[in-house]
Short mmCIF file of C-alpha atoms in Angstrom, two decimals:
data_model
loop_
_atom_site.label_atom_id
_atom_site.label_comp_id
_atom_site.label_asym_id
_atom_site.label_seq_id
_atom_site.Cartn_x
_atom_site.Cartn_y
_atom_site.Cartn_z
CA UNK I 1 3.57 -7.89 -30.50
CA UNK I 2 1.30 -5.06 -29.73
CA UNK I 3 3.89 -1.88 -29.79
CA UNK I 4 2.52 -0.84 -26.84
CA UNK I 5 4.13 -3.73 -24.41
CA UNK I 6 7.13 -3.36 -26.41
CA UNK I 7 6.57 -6.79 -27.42
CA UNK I 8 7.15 -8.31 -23.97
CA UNK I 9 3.98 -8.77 -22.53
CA UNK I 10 1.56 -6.63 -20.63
CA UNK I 11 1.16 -2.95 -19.97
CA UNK I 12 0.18 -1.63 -16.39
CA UNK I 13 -3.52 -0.76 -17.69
CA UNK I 14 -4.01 1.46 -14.88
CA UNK I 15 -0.92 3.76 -15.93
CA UNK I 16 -2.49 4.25 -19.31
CA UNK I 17 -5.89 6.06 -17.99
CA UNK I 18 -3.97 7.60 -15.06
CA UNK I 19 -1.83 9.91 -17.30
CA UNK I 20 -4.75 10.77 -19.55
CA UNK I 21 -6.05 12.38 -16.97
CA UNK I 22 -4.34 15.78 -17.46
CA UNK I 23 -5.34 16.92 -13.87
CA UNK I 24 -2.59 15.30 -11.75
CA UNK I 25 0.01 17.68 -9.62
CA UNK I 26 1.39 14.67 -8.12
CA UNK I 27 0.84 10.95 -8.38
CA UNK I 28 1.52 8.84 -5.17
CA UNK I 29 3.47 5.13 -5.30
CA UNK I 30 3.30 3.54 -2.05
CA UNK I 31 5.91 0.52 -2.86
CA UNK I 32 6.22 -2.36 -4.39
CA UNK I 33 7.27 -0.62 -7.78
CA UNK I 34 9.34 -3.54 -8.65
CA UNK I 35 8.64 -7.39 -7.69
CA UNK I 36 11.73 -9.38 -6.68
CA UNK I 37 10.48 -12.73 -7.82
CA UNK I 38 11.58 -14.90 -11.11
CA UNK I 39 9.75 -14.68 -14.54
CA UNK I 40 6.22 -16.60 -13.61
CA UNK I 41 7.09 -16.98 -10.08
CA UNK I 42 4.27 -14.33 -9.23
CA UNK I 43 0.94 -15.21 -10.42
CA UNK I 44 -1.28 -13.56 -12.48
CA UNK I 45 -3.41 -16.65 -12.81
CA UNK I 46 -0.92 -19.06 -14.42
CA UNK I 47 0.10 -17.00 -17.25
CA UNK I 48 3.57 -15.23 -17.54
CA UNK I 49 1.91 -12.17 -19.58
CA UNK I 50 5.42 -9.93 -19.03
CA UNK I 51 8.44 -12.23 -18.69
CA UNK I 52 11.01 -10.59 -16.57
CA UNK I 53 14.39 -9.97 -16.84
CA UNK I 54 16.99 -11.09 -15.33
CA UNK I 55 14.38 -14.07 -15.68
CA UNK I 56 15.56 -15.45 -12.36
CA UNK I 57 14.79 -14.13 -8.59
CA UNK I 58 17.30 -10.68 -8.41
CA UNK I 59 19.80 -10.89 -5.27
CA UNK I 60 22.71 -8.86 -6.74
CA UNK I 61 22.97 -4.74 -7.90
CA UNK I 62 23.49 -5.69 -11.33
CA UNK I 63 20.25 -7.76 -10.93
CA UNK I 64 18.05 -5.26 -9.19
CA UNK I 65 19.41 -2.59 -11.90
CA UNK I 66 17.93 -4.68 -14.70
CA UNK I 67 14.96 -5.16 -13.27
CA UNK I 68 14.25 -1.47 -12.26
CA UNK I 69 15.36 -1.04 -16.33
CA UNK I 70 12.99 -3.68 -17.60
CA UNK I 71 10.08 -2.36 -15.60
CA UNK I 72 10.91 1.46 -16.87
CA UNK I 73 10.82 0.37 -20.33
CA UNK I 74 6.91 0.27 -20.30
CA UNK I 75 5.35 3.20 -22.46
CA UNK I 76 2.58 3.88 -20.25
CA UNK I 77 4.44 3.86 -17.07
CA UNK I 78 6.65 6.27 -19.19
CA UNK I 79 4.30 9.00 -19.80
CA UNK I 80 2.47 8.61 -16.38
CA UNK I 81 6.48 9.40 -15.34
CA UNK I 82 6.12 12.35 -18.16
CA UNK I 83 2.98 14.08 -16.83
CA UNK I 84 3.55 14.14 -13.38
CA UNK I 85 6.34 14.07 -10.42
CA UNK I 86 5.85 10.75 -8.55
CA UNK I 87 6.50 10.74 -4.58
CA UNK I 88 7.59 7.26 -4.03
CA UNK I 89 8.08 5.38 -0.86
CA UNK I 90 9.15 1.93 -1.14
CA UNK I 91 7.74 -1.37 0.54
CA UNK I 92 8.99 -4.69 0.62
CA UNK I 93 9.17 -6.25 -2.31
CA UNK I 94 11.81 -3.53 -3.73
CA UNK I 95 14.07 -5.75 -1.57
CA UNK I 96 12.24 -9.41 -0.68
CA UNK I 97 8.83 -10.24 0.18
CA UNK I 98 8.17 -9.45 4.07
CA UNK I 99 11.61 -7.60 4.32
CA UNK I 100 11.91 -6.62 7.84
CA UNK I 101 15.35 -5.31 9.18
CA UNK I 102 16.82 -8.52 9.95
CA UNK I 103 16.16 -10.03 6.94
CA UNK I 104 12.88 -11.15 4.64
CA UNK I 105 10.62 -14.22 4.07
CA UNK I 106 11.90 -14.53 0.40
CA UNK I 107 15.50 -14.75 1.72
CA UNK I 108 17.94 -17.35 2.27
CA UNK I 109 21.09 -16.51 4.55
CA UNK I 110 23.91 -18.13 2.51
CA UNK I 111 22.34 -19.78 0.08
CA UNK I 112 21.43 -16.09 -1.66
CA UNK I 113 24.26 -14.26 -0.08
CA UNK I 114 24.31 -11.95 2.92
CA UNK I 115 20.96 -9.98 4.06
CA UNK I 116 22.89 -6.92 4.09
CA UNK I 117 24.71 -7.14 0.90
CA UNK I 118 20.96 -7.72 -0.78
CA UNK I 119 19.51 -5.06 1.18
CA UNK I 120 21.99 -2.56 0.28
CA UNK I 121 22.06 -3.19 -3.52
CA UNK I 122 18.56 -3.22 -3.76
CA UNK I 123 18.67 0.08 -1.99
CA UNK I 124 21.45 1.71 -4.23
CA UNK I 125 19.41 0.54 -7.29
CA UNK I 126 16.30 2.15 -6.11
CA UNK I 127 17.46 5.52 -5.47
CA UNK I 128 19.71 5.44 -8.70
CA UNK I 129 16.29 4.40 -10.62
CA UNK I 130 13.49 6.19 -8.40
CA UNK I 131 13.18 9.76 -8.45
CA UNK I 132 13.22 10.06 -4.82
CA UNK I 133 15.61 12.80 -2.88
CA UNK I 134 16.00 11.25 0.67
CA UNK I 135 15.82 14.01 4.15
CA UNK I 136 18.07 10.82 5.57
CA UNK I 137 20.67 8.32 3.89
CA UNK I 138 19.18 5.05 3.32
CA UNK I 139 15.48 5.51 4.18
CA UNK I 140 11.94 6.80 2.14
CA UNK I 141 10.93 8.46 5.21
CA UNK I 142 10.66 12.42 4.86
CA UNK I 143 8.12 15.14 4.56
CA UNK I 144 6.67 17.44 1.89
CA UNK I 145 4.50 20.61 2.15
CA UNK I 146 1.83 22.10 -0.06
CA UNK I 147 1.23 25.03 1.20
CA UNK I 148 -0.91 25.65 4.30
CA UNK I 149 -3.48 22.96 2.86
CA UNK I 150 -1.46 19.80 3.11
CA UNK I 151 1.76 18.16 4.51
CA UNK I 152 2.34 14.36 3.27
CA UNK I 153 4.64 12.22 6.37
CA UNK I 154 5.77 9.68 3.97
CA UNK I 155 7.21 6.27 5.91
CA UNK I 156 9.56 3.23 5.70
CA UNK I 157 8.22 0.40 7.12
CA UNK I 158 10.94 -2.21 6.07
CA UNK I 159 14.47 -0.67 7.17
CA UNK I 160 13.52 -0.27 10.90
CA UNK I 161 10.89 -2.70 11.65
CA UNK I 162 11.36 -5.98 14.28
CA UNK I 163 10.82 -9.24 12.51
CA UNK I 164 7.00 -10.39 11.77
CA UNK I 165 5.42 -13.00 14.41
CA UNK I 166 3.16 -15.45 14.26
CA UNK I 167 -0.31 -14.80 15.72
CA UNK I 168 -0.14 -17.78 18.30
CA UNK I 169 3.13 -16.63 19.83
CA UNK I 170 1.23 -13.89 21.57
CA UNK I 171 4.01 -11.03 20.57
CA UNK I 172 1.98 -8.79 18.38
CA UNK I 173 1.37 -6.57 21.23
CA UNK I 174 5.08 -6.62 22.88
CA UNK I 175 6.23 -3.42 23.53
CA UNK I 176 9.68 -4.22 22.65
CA UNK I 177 8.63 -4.38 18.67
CA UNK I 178 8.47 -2.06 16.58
CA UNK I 179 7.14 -1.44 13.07
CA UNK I 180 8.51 2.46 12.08
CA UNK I 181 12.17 2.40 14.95
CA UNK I 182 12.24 4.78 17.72
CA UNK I 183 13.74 7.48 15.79
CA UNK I 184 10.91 7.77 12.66
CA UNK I 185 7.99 7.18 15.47
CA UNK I 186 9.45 10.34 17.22
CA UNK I 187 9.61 12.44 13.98
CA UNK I 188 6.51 11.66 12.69
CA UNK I 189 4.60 11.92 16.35
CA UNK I 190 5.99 15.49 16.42
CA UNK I 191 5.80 16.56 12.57
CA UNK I 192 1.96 15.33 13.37
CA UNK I 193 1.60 17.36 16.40
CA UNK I 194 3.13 20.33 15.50
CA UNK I 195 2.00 20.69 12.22
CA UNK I 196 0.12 23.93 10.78
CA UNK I 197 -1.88 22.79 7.91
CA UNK I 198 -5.35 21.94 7.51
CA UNK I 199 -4.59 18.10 6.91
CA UNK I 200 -2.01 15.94 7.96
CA UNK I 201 -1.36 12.87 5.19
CA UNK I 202 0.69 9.91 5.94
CA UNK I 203 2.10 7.86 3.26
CA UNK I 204 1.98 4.32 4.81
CA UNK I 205 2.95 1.40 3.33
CA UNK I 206 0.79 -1.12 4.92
CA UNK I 207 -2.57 -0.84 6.48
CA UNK I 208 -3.01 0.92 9.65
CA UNK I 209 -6.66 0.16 10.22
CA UNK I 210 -7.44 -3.47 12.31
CA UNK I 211 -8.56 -5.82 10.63
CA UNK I 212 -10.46 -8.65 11.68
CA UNK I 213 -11.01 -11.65 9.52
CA UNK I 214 -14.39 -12.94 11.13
CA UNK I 215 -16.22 -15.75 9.64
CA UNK I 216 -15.06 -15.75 5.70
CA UNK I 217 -15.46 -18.67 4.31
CA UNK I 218 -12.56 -21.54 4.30
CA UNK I 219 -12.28 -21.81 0.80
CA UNK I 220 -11.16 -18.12 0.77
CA UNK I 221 -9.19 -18.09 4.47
CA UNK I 222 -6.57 -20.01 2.03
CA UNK I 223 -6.13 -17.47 -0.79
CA UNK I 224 -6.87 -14.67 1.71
CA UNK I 225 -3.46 -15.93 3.82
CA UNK I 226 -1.80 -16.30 -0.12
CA UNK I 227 -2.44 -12.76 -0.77
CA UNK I 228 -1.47 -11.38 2.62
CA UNK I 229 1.94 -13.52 2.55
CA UNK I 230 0.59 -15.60 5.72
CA UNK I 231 0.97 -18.94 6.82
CA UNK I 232 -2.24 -20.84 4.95
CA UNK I 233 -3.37 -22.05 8.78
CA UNK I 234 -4.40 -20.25 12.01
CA UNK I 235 -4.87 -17.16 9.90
CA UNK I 236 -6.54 -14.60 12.51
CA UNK I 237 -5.48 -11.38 11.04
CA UNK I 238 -2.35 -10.01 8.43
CA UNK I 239 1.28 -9.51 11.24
CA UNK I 240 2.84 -7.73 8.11
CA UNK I 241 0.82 -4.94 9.04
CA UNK I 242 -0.01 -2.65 12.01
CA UNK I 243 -1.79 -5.21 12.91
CA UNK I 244 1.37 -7.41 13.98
CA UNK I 245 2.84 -3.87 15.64
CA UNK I 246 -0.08 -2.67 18.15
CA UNK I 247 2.57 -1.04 20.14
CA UNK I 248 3.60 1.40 17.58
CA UNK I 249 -0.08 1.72 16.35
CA UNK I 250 -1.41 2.43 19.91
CA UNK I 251 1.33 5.04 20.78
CA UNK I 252 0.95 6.83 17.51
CA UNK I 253 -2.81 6.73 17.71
CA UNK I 254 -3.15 7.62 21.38
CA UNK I 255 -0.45 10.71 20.49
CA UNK I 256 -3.08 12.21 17.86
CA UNK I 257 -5.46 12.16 20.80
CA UNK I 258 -3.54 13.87 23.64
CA UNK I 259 -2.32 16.40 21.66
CA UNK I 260 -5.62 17.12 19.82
CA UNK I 261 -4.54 16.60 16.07
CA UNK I 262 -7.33 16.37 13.45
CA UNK I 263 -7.58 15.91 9.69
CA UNK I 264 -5.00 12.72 9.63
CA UNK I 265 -5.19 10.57 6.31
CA UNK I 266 -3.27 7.76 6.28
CA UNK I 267 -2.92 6.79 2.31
CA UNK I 268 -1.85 2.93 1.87
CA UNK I 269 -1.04 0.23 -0.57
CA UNK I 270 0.29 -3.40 -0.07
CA UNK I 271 -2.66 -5.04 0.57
CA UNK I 272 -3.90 -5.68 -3.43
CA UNK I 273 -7.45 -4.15 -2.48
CA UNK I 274 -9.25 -1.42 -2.17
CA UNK I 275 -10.87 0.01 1.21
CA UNK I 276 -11.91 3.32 2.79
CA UNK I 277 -12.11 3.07 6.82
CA UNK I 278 -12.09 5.04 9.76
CA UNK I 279 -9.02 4.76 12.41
CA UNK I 280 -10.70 3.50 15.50
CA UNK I 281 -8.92 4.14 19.38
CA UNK I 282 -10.94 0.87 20.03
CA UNK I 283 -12.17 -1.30 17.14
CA UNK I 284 -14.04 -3.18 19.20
CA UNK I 285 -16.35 -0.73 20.85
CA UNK I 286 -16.49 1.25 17.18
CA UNK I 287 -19.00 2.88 16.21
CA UNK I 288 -19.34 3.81 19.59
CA UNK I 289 -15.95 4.91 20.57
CA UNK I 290 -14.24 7.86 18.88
CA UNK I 291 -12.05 7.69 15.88
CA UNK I 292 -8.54 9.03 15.27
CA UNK I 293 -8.47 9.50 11.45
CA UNK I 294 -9.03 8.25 8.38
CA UNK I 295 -7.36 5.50 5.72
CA UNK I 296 -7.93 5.48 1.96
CA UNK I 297 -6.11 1.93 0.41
CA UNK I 298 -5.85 1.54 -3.07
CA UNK I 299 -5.94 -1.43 -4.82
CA UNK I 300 -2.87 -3.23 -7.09
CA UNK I 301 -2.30 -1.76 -10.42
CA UNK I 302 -1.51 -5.05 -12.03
CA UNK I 303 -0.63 -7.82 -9.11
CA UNK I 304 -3.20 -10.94 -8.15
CA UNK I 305 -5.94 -10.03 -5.59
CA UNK I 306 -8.31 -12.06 -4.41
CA UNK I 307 -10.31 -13.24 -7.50
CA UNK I 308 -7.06 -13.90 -9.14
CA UNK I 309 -5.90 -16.32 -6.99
CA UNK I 310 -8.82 -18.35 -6.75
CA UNK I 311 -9.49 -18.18 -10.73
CA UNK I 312 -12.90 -17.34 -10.68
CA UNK I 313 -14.80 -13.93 -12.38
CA UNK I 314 -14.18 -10.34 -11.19
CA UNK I 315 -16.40 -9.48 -8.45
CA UNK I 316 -17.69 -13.25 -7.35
CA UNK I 317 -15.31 -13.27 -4.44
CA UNK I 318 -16.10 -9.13 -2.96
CA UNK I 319 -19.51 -10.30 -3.20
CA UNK I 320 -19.27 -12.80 -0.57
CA UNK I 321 -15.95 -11.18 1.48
CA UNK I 322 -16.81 -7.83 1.70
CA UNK I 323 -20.24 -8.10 3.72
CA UNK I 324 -18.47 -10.64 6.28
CA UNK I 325 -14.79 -8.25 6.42
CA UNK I 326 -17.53 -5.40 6.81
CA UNK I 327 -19.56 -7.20 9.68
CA UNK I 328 -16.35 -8.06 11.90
CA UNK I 329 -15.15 -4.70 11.82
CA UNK I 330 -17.14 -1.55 11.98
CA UNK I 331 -15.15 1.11 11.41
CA UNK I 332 -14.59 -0.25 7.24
CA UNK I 333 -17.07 1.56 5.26
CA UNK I 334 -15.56 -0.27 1.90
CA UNK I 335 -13.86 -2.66 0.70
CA UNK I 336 -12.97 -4.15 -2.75
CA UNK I 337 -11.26 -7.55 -2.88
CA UNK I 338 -11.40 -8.08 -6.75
CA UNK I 339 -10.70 -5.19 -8.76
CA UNK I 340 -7.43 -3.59 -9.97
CA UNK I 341 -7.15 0.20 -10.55
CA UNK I 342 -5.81 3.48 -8.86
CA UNK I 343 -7.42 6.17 -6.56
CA UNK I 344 -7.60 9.64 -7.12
CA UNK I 345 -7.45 11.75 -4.40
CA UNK I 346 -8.65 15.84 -4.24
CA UNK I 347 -7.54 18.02 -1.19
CA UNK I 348 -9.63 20.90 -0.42
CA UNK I 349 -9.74 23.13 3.00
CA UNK I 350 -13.48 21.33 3.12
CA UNK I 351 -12.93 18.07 2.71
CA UNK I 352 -10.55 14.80 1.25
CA UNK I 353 -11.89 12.90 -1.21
CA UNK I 354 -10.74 9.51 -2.28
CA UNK I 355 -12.25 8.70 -6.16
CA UNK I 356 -11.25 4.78 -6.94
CA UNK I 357 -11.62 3.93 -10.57
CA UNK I 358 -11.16 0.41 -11.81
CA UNK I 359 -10.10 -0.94 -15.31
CA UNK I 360 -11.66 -3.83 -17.60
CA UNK I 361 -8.75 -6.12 -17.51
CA UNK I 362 -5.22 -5.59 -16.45
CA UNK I 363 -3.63 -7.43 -19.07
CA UNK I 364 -4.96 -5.86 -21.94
CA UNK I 365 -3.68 -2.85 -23.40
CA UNK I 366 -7.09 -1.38 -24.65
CA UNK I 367 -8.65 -1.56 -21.04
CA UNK I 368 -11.49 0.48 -20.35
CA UNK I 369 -11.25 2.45 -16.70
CA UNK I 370 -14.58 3.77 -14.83
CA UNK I 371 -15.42 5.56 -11.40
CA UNK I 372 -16.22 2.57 -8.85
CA UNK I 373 -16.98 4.75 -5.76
CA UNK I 374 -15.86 7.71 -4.00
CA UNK I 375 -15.52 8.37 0.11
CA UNK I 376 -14.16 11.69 1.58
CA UNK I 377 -13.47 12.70 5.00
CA UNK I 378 -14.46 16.16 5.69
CA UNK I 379 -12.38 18.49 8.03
CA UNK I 380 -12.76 18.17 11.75
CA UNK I 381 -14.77 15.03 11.80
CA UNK I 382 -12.12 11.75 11.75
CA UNK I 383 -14.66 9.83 9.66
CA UNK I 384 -15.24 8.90 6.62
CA UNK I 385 -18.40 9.16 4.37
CA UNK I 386 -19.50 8.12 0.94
CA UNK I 387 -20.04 10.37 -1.92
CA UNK I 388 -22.11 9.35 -5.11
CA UNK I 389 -19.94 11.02 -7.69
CA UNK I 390 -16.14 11.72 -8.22
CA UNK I 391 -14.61 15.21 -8.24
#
């Protein structure tokens, strides 16, 4: 085997050009730094190209140990580890796939022991493996500062949340749910507010921006619902996201607005692609309506997106989802269904500017990495706007 996959399969690509960089202060995971699944269980188009270990689904502390172990034996996610600090949140699938606090989609009462019992050894094994110092016992959420140009509110949107609902039930909207608990909505609501630098960023698991599916094509609402962890039928929009929590979303949005707070950047993951979008109060008046910050989403470094899943070439799926995801909802400027990579973001008083670079192929430990596109928000203005070269 190639010495660089340590002769068990791939290397996370990405992680190779990332730490090359030499420019990084800080490098941002927002979850899912670990999969939960057995060896092949999780695509990457019918080929097993790092088999895990333990090789079946983890459920136990000695299993989500190993698994933390086997992922930090990669070189390349070593000296990405080497060259900068990481600030980690986590996301669902350090526990189960749609972990809410109840419980998770990938979990079966009984059959794979108690909820809590999971929950909690996946927890201790992620904060004995993850350089992460938690403000509170149990939970990713907690603030850092740089300076007087940036503070980062990073979230956990697993421990606290009510359980996902279907779209037909008509509960996405219940005030009674919640996505972030009454007690992190509070904190971050006033560490927002009260805040003295120039920008406020939020490390957010999943995607805060609406997001309407419109009319994509029913040979890719299938994979679409695959990717997103829906149900394959009725798919109207993702309920693992804000989306399913428009409570929480309204209150936190209309709270920027009564209290006048500016340069918000919510930075998010989960979602396997790549977009850059305003915030809208009302997506369905936008562009005409006013906007109440900004979202940069990075795309997986390794895991399936959208091309994966159906098996066909890089790029022949964006080409036909992006202009249709882009027509139902105004207020995305970007989106990338296809590629895998990481984002570079540059804080300045001036401006925030998101540079996305992609890499040749994720499975190949020689992979090439180029600029794709850049967007930037610049201070005072709650929008986003494209920029033809990277910092």
């Amino acid at each position: 085997g190639d010495p660089r996959t340590n002769g068990h399969g791939c290397p996370f690509s990405p992680y190779v050009h990332y730490s090359a960089r030499g420019d990084l202060d800080a490098w941002l995971h927002l979850g899912d730094y670990i999969y939960e699944y057995g060896s092949g269980e999780y695509g990457t188009r019918d080929t097993v190209v790092r088999p895990h270990a333990p090789a079946h689904e983890i459920l136990t502390l000695a299993d989500y140990r190993v698994r933390h172990g086997r992922y930090k034996t990669d070189p390349d996610l070593q000296a990405l580890h080497a060259t900068a600090p990481v600030v980690a949140i986590w996301d669902d699938h350090e526990i189960a796939n749609d972990t809410w606090s109840g419980g998770a989609e990938n979990h079966t009462e009984g059959a794979e022991g108690a909820w809590t019992a999971r929950q909690a050894a996946a927890k201790q094994a992620y904060f004995e493996w993850m350089p992460v110092r938690p403000a509170i016992a149990g939970t990713t959420y907690r603030r850092l500062r740089f300076g007087k140009l940036a503070d980062l509110s990073l979230l956990d949107l697993r421990t606290f949340r009510s359980q996902q609902v279907s779209l037909g039930d008509g509960k996405v909207d219940a005030p009674e749910r919640t996505l972030t608990g009454r007690a992190q909505m509070d904190w971050l609501k006033s560490g927002l507010a009260s805040s003295d630098t120039t920008w406020r960023l939020v490390g957010n698991s999943v995607m805060i921006s609406p997001f309407a599916i419109g009319s994509i094509p029913a040979e890719l609402l299938k994979p679409l619902a695959e990717l997103l962890g829906l149900p394959k039928e009725g798919l109207a929009l993702n309920t693992d996201q804000w989306d399913g929590y428009t409570d929480d979303r309204r209150e936190l949005l209309a709270h920027l607005r009564a209290n006048g707070v500016r340069n918000t950047v919510f930075l998010t993951g989960d979602i396997h692609m790549a977009w850059a979008n305003d915030v809208p109060h009302n997506a369905a008046t936008y562009p005409l309506s006013a906007s109440a910050a900004t979202e940069f989403v990075v795309t997986s470094v390794t895991s399936d997106n959208l091309d994966d899943i159906v098996k066909v070439p890089e790029g022949t799926v964006s080409a036909v989802a992006a202009p249709v995801i882009r027509a139902a909802n105004r207020h995305v400027h970007w989106v990338d269904t296809d590629r895998h990579g990481y984002g570079v973001l540059d804080v300045t008083a001036e401006r925030t500017q998101m540079d996305f670079y992609v890499v040749s192929d994720r499975t190949d430990p020689g992979a090439t990495s180029k600029w794709a596109r850049s967007y930037r928000t610049r201070s005072g203005t709650q929008r986003v706007e494209r920029v033809y070269s990277p910092v």
